[in-house]
Structures are given as C-alpha cells and as structure tokens.
XYZ file of C-alpha atoms in Angstrom:
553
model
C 0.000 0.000 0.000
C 1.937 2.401 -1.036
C 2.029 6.001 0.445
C 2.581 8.906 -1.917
C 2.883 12.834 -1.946
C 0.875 15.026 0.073
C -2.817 15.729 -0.390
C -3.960 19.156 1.293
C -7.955 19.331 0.616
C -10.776 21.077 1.948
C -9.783 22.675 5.027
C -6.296 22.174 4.350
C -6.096 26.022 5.721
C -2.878 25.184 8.054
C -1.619 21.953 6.409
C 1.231 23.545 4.192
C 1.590 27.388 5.204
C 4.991 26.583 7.080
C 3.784 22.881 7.485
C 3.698 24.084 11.443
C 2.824 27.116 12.873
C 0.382 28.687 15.432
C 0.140 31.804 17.331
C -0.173 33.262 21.009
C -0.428 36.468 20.547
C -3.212 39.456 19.613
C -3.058 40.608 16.402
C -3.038 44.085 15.597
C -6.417 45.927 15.335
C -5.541 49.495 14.289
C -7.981 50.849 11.999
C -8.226 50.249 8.468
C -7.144 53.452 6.182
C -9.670 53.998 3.682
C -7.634 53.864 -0.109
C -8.110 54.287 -3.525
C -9.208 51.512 -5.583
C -8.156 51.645 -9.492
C -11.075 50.756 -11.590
C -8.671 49.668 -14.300
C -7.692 46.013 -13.576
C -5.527 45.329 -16.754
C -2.228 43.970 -16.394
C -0.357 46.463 -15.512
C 4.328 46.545 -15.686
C 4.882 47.580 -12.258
C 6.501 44.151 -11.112
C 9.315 44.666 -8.822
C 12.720 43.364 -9.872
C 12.474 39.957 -8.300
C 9.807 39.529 -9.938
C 11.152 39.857 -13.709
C 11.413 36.070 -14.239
C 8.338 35.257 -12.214
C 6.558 33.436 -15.096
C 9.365 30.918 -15.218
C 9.170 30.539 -11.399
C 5.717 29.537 -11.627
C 6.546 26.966 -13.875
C 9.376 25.698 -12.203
C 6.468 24.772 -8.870
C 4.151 23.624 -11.448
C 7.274 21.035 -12.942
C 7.864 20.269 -8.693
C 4.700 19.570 -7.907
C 3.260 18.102 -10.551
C 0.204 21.151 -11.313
C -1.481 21.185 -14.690
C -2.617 24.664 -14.121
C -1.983 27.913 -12.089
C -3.345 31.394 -12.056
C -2.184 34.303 -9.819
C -3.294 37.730 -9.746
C -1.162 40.357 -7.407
C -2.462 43.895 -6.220
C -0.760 46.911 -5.262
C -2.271 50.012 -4.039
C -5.162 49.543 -5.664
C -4.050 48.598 -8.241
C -3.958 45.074 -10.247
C -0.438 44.361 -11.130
C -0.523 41.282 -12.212
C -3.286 39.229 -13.179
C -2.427 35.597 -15.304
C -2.348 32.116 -15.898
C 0.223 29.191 -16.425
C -0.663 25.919 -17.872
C -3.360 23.857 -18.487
C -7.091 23.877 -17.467
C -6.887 20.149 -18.026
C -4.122 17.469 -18.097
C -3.644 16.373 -21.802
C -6.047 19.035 -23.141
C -4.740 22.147 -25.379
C -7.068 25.171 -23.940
C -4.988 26.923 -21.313
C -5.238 28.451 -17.965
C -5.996 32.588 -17.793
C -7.088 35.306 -15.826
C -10.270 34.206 -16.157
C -10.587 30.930 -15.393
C -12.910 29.311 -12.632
C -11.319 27.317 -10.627
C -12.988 26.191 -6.848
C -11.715 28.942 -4.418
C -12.987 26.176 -1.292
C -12.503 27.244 2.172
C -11.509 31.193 0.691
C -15.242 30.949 0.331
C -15.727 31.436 3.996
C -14.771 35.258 4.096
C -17.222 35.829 1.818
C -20.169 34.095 4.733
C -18.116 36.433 7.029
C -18.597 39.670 5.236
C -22.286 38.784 4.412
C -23.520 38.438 8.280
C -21.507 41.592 8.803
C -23.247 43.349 6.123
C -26.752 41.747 7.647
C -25.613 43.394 11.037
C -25.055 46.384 9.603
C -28.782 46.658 8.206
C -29.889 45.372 11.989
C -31.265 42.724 10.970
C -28.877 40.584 13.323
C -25.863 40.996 15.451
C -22.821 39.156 15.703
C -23.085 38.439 19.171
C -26.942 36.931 19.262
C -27.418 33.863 20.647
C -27.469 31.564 17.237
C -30.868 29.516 18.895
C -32.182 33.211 18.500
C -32.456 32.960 14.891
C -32.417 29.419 14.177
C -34.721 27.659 17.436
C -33.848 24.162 16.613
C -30.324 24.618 16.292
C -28.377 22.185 18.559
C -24.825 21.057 19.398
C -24.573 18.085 21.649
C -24.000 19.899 24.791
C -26.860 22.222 25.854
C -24.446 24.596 27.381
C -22.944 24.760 24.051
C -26.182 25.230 22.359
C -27.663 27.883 24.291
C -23.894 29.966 24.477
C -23.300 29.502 20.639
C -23.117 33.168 19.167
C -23.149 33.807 15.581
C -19.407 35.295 15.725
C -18.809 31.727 16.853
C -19.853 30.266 14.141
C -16.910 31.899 12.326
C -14.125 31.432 15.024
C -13.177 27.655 14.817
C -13.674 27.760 18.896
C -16.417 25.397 19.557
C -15.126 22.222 21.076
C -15.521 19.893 18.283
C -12.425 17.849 17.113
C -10.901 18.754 13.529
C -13.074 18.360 10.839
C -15.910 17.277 12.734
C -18.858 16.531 10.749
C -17.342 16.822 7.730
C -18.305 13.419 6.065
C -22.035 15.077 5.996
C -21.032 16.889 3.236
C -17.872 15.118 2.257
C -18.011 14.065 -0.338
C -20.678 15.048 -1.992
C -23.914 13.517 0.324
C -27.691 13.678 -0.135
C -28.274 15.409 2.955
C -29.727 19.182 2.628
C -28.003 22.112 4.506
C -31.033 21.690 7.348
C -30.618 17.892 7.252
C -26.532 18.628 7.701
C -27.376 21.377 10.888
C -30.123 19.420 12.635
C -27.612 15.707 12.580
C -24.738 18.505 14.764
C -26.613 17.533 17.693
C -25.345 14.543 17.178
C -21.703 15.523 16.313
C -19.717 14.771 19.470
C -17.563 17.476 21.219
C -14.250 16.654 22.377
C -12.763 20.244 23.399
C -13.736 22.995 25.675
C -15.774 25.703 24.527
C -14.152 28.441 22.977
C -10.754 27.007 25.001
C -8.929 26.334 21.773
C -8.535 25.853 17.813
C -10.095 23.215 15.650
C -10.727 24.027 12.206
C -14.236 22.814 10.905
C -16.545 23.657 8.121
C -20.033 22.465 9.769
C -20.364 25.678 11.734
C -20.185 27.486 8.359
C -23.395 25.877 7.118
C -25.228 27.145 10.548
C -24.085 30.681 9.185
C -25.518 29.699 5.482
C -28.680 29.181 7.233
C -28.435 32.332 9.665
C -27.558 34.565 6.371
C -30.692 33.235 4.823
C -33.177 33.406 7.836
C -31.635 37.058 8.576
C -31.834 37.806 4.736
C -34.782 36.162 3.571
C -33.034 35.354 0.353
C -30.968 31.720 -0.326
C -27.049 32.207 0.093
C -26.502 32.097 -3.279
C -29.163 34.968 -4.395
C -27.939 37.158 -1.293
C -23.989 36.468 -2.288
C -24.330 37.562 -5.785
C -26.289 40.287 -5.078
C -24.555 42.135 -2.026
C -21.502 41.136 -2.799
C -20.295 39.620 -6.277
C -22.616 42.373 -8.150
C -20.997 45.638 -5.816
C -17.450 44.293 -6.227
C -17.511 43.278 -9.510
C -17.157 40.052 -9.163
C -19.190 39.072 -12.643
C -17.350 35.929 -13.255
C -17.867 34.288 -10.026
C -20.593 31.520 -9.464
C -21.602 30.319 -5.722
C -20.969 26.286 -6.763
C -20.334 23.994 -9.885
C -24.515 23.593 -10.398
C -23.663 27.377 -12.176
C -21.015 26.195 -14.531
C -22.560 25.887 -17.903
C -20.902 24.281 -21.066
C -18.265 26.416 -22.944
C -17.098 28.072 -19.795
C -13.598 28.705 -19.038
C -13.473 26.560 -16.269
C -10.254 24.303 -14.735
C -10.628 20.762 -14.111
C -9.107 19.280 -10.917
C -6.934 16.871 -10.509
C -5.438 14.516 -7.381
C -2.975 11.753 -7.143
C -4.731 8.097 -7.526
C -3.085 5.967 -4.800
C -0.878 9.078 -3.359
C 1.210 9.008 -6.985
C -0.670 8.964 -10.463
C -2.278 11.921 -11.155
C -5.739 12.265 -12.790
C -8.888 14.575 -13.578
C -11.286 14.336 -10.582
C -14.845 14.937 -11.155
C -15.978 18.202 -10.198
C -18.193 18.636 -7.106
C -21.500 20.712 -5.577
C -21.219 21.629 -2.180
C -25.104 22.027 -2.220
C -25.118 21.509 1.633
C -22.913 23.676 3.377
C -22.358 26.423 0.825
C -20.782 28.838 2.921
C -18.123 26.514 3.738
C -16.491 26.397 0.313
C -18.577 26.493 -2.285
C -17.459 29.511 -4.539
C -16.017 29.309 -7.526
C -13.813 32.335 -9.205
C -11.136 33.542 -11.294
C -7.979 35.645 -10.306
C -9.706 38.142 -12.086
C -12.270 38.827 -9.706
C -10.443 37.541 -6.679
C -8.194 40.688 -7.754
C -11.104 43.364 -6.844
C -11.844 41.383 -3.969
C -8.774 41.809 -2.667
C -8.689 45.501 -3.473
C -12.007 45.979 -1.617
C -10.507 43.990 1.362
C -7.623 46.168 1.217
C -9.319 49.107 1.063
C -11.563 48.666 4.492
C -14.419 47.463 2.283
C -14.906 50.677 0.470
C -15.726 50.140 -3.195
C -14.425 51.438 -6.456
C -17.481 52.992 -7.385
C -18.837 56.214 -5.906
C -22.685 56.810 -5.172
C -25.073 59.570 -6.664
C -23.887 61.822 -4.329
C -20.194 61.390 -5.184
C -19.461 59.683 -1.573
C -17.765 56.345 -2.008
C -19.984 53.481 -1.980
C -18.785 50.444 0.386
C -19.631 46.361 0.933
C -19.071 46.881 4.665
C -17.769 49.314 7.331
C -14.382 49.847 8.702
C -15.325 48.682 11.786
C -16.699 45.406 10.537
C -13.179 44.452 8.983
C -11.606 45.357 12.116
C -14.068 42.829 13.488
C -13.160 40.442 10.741
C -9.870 40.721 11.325
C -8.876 40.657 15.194
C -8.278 37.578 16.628
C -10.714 35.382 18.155
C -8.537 32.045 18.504
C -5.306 32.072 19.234
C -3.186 28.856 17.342
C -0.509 27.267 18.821
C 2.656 27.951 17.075
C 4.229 24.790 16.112
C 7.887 23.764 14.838
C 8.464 23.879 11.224
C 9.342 20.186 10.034
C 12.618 21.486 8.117
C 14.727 23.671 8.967
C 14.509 25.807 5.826
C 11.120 27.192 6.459
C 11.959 28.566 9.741
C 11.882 31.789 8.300
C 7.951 31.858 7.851
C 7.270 31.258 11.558
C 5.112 33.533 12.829
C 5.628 35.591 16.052
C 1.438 35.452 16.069
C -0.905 33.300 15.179
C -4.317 32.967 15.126
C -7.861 32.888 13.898
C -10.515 36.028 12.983
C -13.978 35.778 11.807
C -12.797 33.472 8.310
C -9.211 34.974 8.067
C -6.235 33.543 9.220
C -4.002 36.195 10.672
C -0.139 35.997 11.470
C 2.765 38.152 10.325
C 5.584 37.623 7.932
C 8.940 40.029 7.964
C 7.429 42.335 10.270
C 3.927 42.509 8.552
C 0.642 41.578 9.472
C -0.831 39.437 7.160
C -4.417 37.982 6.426
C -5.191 35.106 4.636
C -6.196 31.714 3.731
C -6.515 28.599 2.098
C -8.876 26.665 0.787
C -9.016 22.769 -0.661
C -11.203 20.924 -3.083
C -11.152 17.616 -5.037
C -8.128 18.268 -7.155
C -8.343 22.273 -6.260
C -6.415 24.186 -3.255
C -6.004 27.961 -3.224
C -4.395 30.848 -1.282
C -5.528 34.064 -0.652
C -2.939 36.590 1.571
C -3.117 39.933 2.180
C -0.541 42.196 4.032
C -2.956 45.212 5.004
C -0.313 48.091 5.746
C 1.439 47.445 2.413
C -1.852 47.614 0.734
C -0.952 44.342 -1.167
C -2.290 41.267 -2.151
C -1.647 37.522 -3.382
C -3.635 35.361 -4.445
C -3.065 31.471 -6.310
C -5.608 29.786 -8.056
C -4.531 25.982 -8.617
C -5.937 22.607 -10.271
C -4.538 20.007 -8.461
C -4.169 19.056 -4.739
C -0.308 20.805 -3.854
C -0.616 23.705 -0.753
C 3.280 23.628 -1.871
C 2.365 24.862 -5.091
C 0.412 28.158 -4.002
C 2.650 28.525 -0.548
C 5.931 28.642 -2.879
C 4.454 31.207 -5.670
C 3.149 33.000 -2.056
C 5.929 33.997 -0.498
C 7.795 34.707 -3.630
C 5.606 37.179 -4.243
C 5.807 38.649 -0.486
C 9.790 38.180 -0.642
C 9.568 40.601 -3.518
C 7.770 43.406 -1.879
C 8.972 42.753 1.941
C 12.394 41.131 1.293
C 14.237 42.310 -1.782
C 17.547 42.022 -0.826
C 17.262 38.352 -0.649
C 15.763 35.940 -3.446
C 14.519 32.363 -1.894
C 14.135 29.120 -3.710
C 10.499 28.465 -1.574
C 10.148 25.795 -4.414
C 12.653 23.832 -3.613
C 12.241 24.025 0.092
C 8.968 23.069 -0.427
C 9.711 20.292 -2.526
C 11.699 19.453 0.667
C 9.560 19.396 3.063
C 6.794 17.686 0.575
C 9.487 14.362 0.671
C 9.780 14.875 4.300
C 5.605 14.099 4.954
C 6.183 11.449 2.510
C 8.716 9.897 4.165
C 6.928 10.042 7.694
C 3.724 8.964 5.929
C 5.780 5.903 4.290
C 7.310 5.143 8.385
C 3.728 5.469 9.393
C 2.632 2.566 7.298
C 5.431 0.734 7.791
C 5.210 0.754 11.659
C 1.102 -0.723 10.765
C 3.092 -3.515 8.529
C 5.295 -3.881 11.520
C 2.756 -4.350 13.940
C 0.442 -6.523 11.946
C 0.067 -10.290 12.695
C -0.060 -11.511 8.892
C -1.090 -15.565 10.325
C -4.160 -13.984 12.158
C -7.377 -14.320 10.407
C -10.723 -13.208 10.932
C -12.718 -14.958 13.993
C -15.914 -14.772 12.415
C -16.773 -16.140 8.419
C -17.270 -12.970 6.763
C -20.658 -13.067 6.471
C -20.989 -12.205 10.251
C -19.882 -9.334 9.150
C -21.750 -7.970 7.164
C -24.913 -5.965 8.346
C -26.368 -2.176 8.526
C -24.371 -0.176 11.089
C -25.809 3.400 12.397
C -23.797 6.435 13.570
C -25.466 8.881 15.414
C -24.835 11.829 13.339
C -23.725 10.504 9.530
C -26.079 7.809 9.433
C -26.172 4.431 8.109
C -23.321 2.972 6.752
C -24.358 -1.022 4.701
C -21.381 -4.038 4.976
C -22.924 -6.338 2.366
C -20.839 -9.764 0.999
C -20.767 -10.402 -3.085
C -18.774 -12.492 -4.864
C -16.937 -13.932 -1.620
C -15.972 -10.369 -0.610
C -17.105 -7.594 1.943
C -18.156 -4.620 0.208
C -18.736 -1.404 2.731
C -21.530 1.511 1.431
C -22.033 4.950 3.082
C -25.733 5.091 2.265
C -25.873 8.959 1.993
C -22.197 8.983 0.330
C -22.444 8.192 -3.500
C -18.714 7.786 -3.863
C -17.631 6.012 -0.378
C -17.958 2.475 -2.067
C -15.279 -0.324 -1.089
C -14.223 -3.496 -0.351
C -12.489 -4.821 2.631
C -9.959 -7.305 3.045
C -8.662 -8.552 6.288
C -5.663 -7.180 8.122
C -5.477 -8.809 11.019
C -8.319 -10.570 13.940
C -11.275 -8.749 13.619
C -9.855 -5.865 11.474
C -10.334 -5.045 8.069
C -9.077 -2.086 5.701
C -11.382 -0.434 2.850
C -9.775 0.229 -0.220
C -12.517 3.009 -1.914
C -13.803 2.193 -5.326
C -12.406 6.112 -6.366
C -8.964 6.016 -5.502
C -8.351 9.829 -6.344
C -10.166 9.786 -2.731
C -6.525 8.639 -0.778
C -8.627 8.087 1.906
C -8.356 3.885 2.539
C -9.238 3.334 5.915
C -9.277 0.518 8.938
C -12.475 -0.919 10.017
C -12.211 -2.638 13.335
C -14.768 -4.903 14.379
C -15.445 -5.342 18.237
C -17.289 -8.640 19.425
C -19.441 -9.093 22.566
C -18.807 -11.915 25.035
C -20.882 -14.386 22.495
C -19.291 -13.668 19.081
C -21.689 -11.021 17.798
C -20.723 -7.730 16.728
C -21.156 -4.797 19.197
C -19.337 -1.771 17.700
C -17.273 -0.800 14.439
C -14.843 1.953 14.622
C -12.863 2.695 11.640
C -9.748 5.287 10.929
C -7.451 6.681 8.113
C -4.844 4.606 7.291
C -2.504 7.388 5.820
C -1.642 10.471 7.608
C -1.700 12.374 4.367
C -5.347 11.579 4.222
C -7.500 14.734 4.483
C -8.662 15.633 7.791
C -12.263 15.632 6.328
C -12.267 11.864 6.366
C -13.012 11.887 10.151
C -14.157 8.360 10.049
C -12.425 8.263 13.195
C -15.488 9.932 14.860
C -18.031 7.431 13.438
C -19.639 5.400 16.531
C -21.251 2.207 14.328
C -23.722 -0.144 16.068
C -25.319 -2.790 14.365
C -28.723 -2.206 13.217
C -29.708 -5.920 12.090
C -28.036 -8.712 10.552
C-alpha cells in the first residue's frame, strides 16, 4: 500500500503554510485606512525586480509539484499588477489556464459568509453576538451549554469544542443530505474540546451561518452572495458552486494523485449543503477586486449619486473580521529551511487567518477541493495582495508562488528558492507517511485471520450523526456503502483478527481506511470503529469519529 505525496484538501487552511505554525499572541487591530481603488484592472508593468522572471518561477512549482494549471493575480495600491495564468485547465487538453478561469476557491469561500452576516448586522437585521438559537430555534450542538452559548461570531471562530473536521463526512463528499438535514444531525456531532478554550478548524459551523444569512436575509445564500456582494465588487465571473457552470465556460478541471502518486482529472463537485463553507467558484480576475475591496476597508471602487464612495461593509466590521478570536498554537516547522515563515502570532478572525511575515501583518487563507487548493494573503499596511488559483491538490504549489511574491515586496535584498524548500519538506511528509505505514506492517500479525466467516460481518451499522453505513458480501468479498455517500464504495480485506481495511472504489479519494470490528462476550458484533490509514489523508475523512452499532443482521 503504497504512500505517496501530500494531499492538502478542503480545510487544508494550516496543512502547508509553514507545514507548522500557530500563534499566542493578539493581532493588531488598528484601523483600516480607507484607499483608492483603481477601476482599471488590466495587467499592468509595475513588477518589482524579483519579480522579472516570475513566469518561469511559476513553472518551475508547477514542474515540482506536478500542477497542470496555475493562475495568480497580485495587487498593489489599488491597483492590479498582475493578473495571469500558467498551464493547463486540463491534463492532456490544449485550452490553457488565464485570468479568467474558474477554478474552486474552497474554504476562501468562507470570508465571503463572514462579510455577508456583517453586512446583515449592519442593516440590523442581526448581530454578531446573538445567541445563534435566536435565529435558528432548533439549532443544537450536543452539549446544551454549548447550544444555548453559541453566538453567531462563533460560528466563524473555529472555537467550539468539536475535534478537527468534525462533521465533515455530511457533506464530504458530496452527500444527499440538505443544509437543514446537515445542521439538525450537529446535535449529534460529538464534542471533544472545551468551549471556545482552543482551535479546531471545521466547516459544519459554516453551514449554521448559510442558514443564519438566509433566515436574517430572507433570500438563499446564493441569491444574497451575488447580489450584495459579487454584483458591488464586480465580481461578474464568479458563481456560488459547480450547479452554475454551464458548457463552454472557461473553467479548470481538478486533478489529485490516484493511490498518493498517479495523477488524474477528478470529477468536479456541488457543495449544495454547506455552501458557505467552500462552495465559490472564481477567477484571479475577480479575486483581484476582492482583494482591493478587502484592502481598502471594504470601500468600493465605485462612488454613489452623491459622489461619496460606496462600500460592501464598514471599517469597523473588517476590524471585526480581522482581530483575533482564537489564538493557534505555534508549532515547529518540520525542516529547517522554512523557519523563516514562523510567525511571532498566530491565530484565527472571523474566516481569516491572521499571522505576520517580515514584520507585517498578514491575512489570509486557504482553501481545498477535489483536485483544487487555493491561497488568498493579504498584508494590510502594504496595501498588497496575493492570491493562487490551482488545479490540483499541492498547498506547496500556491505557498511557494506565495511567499515569492511577499519576498519581492517585503524582502528584496534576498531571493529564496520556496520551491525547492517546499519540494523538501513535501518528501519529508512522505517519508513520515511511508514510516507510518510501515510501523502498521510492523505491527500486523499476517497468520491472524478473521474470527468470524465474513458473512458475520456484514450488516447495517448506524452512527449517530452521519447515518447508516451497509457491509454487504458479493462475490466472496465484503463490500462497505455509506448510504448517503455516493462515492464512499469499497471493499475490505482482512488485516489482522477482527480488522479489516477499505480500499474506496475512487482512488483519487486517498482516503483507505481501517475498520475494526469489536465482538461481545458471544461472538456477535457490538461496535465498528474505523480510521485513516494514511496520515496524508485529508482531515475531512473523520471516520475516526463514526460510533457504528449494528442495526440488524
């Protein structure tokens, strides 16, 4: 089985940025100065001298990491300096990556759920520190302390006690559930933190807000998106999820490794469920007057009738936006080389990551997809912006074009290689992801076999919060089903006793996984637990939080 380089999906928000880092400190919450915005976004020649080779940079980290496709856009004072694509939209196909190509922005989608609840307190028709049962009466978490303490801001703050990526195989991938369905089965979710007493990333909370921003609204997310914000900004190539993609579109296709190592087209997903999660997609194009906006303490390019500038939201609401709420540990980076991007700070705001880089704040994130990760950054007080658009699943990719764009505004006396020190510390998690496996192979009693004949196995199982999960036996063989999950589809073969490992049907998914059977004193089944197998598996798997009893046999 082997292991393979590193997937960063969905969430992936802290996987690559210096592969370990964290934060313990406030971030700074001076106000925002209100700037010009150029309504010209044309490529403009104002790249700074380490910059003058920067297209074949790019395609030196698409060569190292193996990316069909990248786009990049970089602002400046208002101004867009750089706006363009490298590559291909697909693998083997001639039409080619641009400014204007879609690609899935994920979890850079979540700023966007951020800005519209603070635009929905600004009208009064909510505020960020009402009780969420307040709006939404049936909401519940799993502790009623939880429930009835659960403020809106929290919703955005990663502070809520449940585990990393908890919940996430509602949505992940693609499930029948609706966005209710997904909200009402969180009182089932179980928490395994404190309240507010430390980080967890998750993307549930985000489809509470969805529904807040629609109750508070009265319109769906994606009608009260493009309307409040996409239209304002500018934004008239962006589309709230894939279900807006028609044919003809310039649109990139993802792609992920099959088995950690070959890599192929994935099939694009709908995050119809939890929209405000991650389910925007955009070009660098817009994502270039999105950043200006941000930049510009949400005032717009455009002025009103009465010559005033027009804005998306106040000052005070980005300061909001941007102050920390969670602080994140700050961890070692695993190689030495990218011990310059350790933060002194480190933390969490409503949807923005915040930390600082040379002596600069900076704002940002990430976002993951199936075959699509991103990064937006911002450094506010050098009114300048970054972000990478890619089609396959490599945070190296977008951290390494990152921070040679920063370098070239914050550092340009010195000229890094991030690609190669990300290509680095890429073979490092492969390495300790190969050890990983090899310690299971280790450890495994090959002469053990099952104690029960296989068909003992097999059965409905029921989790309290995802659901039923079938183990049916054809053709001599367990096959395993999430019943909601179209694509988890597998079949198990033993490892050793009573535990088996799935091997999934897709295997762009890199998500194989043990399933351990537990027996009661007279041979019958009385729990399955299962868990990743690799630890370059996305943290959105969290089969490791299933609970599975036995429904009949």
């Amino acid at each position: 089985m082997p292991q393979r380089p590193l997937v960063l999906r969905l969430s992936a928000a802290c996987a690559l940025f210096v592969m370990a880092l964290g934060a313990a400190a406030q971030a700074p919450t001076s106000s925002i100065p209100q700037l010009p915005i150029s309504t010209n976004d044309q490529v403009r020649p104002l790249l700074p001298s380490q910059l003058q080779d920067f297209d074949a940079y790019v395609e030196s980290a698409r060569k190292a990491f193996d990316v069909p496709g990248i786009a990049v856009a970089i602002v400046k004072d208002g101004n867009v300096v750089l706006a363009r694509g490298f590559g291909q939209r697909e693998l083997g196909k001639p039409d080619r990556v641009d400014a204007h190509t879609l690609f899935a922005i994920a979890s850079n989608t979540k700023a966007f759920t951020a800005a519209s609840l603070q635009q929905l307190a600004e009208a009064g028709k909510l505020k960020m520190d009402d009780r969420v049962i307040d709006h939404l009466p049936w909401f519940r978490m799993s502790d009623p302390y939880v429930t009835h303490e659960m403020r809106i801001r929290d919703l955005l703050a990663h502070r809520s006690g449940l585990s990393l990526g908890a919940g996430d195989l509602l949505y992940w991938p693609p499930t029948s559930y609706t966005t209710k369905e997904v909200v009402q089965r969180l009182a089932h979710v179980p928490i395994a933190n404190g309240f507010r007493s430390g980080y967890a990333y998750d993307n549930i909370l985000f489809a509470v807000a969805t529904l807040v921003i629609e109750q508070a609204s009265g319109q769906s997310y994606a009608d009260y998106v493009r309307d409040h914000i996409f239209k304002p900004v500018g934004m008239d190539e962006s589309l709230i999820d894939k279900t807006y993609i028609t044919p003809g579109m310039d649109v990139a296709t993802g792609h992920a490794k099959a088995d950690f190592k070959d890599l192929q087209p994935v099939a694009p997903m709908a995050w119809l469920n939890d929209p405000g999660a991650g389910g925007i997609y955009s070009s660098v194009h817009d994502m270039a007057r999105w950043m200006n906006v941000q930049l510009a303490g949400g005032a717009l390019p455009a002025k009103g009738a009465d010559g005033k500038p027009q804005r998306l939201f106040s000052g005070k609401s980005q300061q909001q936006m941007w102050s920390m709420l969670t602080p994140i540990a700050i961890r070692q980076p695993s190689i030495p080389e990218l011990a310059p991007l350790t933060p002194h700070f480190y933390g969490y705001g409503e949807a923005w990551f915040l930390s600082d880089y040379r002596g600069q704040r900076l704002v940002w994130h990430t976002g993951g997809w199936p075959g699509m990760v991103s990064r937006v950054t911002l450094v506010p007080e050098q009114r300048l912006g970054v972000v990478v658009l890619t089609n396959a699943e490599s945070g190296a990719a977008f951290n390494a074009v990152t921070y040679r764009v920063l370098d070239a505004y914050l550092n340009r006396d010195h000229k890094t290689d991030w690609v190669s020190v990300y290509a680095k510390a890429v073979k490092k998690s492969q390495a300790d992801a190969d050890d990983s496996f090899a310690r299971h192979e280790a450890a495994r009693d090959k002469r053990s076999k099952p104690s029960l004949p296989l068909a003992n196995y097999a059965g409905t199982y029921r989790d309290p919060w995802y659901g039923d999960i079938i183990v049916s036996q054809e053709n001599g063989k367990l096959r395993m089903r999430f019943s909601k999950t179209a694509q988890l589809v597998g079949t198990m073969t033993p490892w050793q006793h009573d535990t088996f490992v799935v091997r999934w049907d897709d295997r762009t998914l890199n998500a194989d996984a043990f399933v351990s059977y537990a027996l009661d004193p007279d041979g019958a089944v009385r729990e399955v637990r299962m868990e990743p197998i690799s630890p370059l598996t996305d943290f959105s798997f969290d089969f490791q939080d299933l609970r599975l009893k036995p429904v009949n046999h």
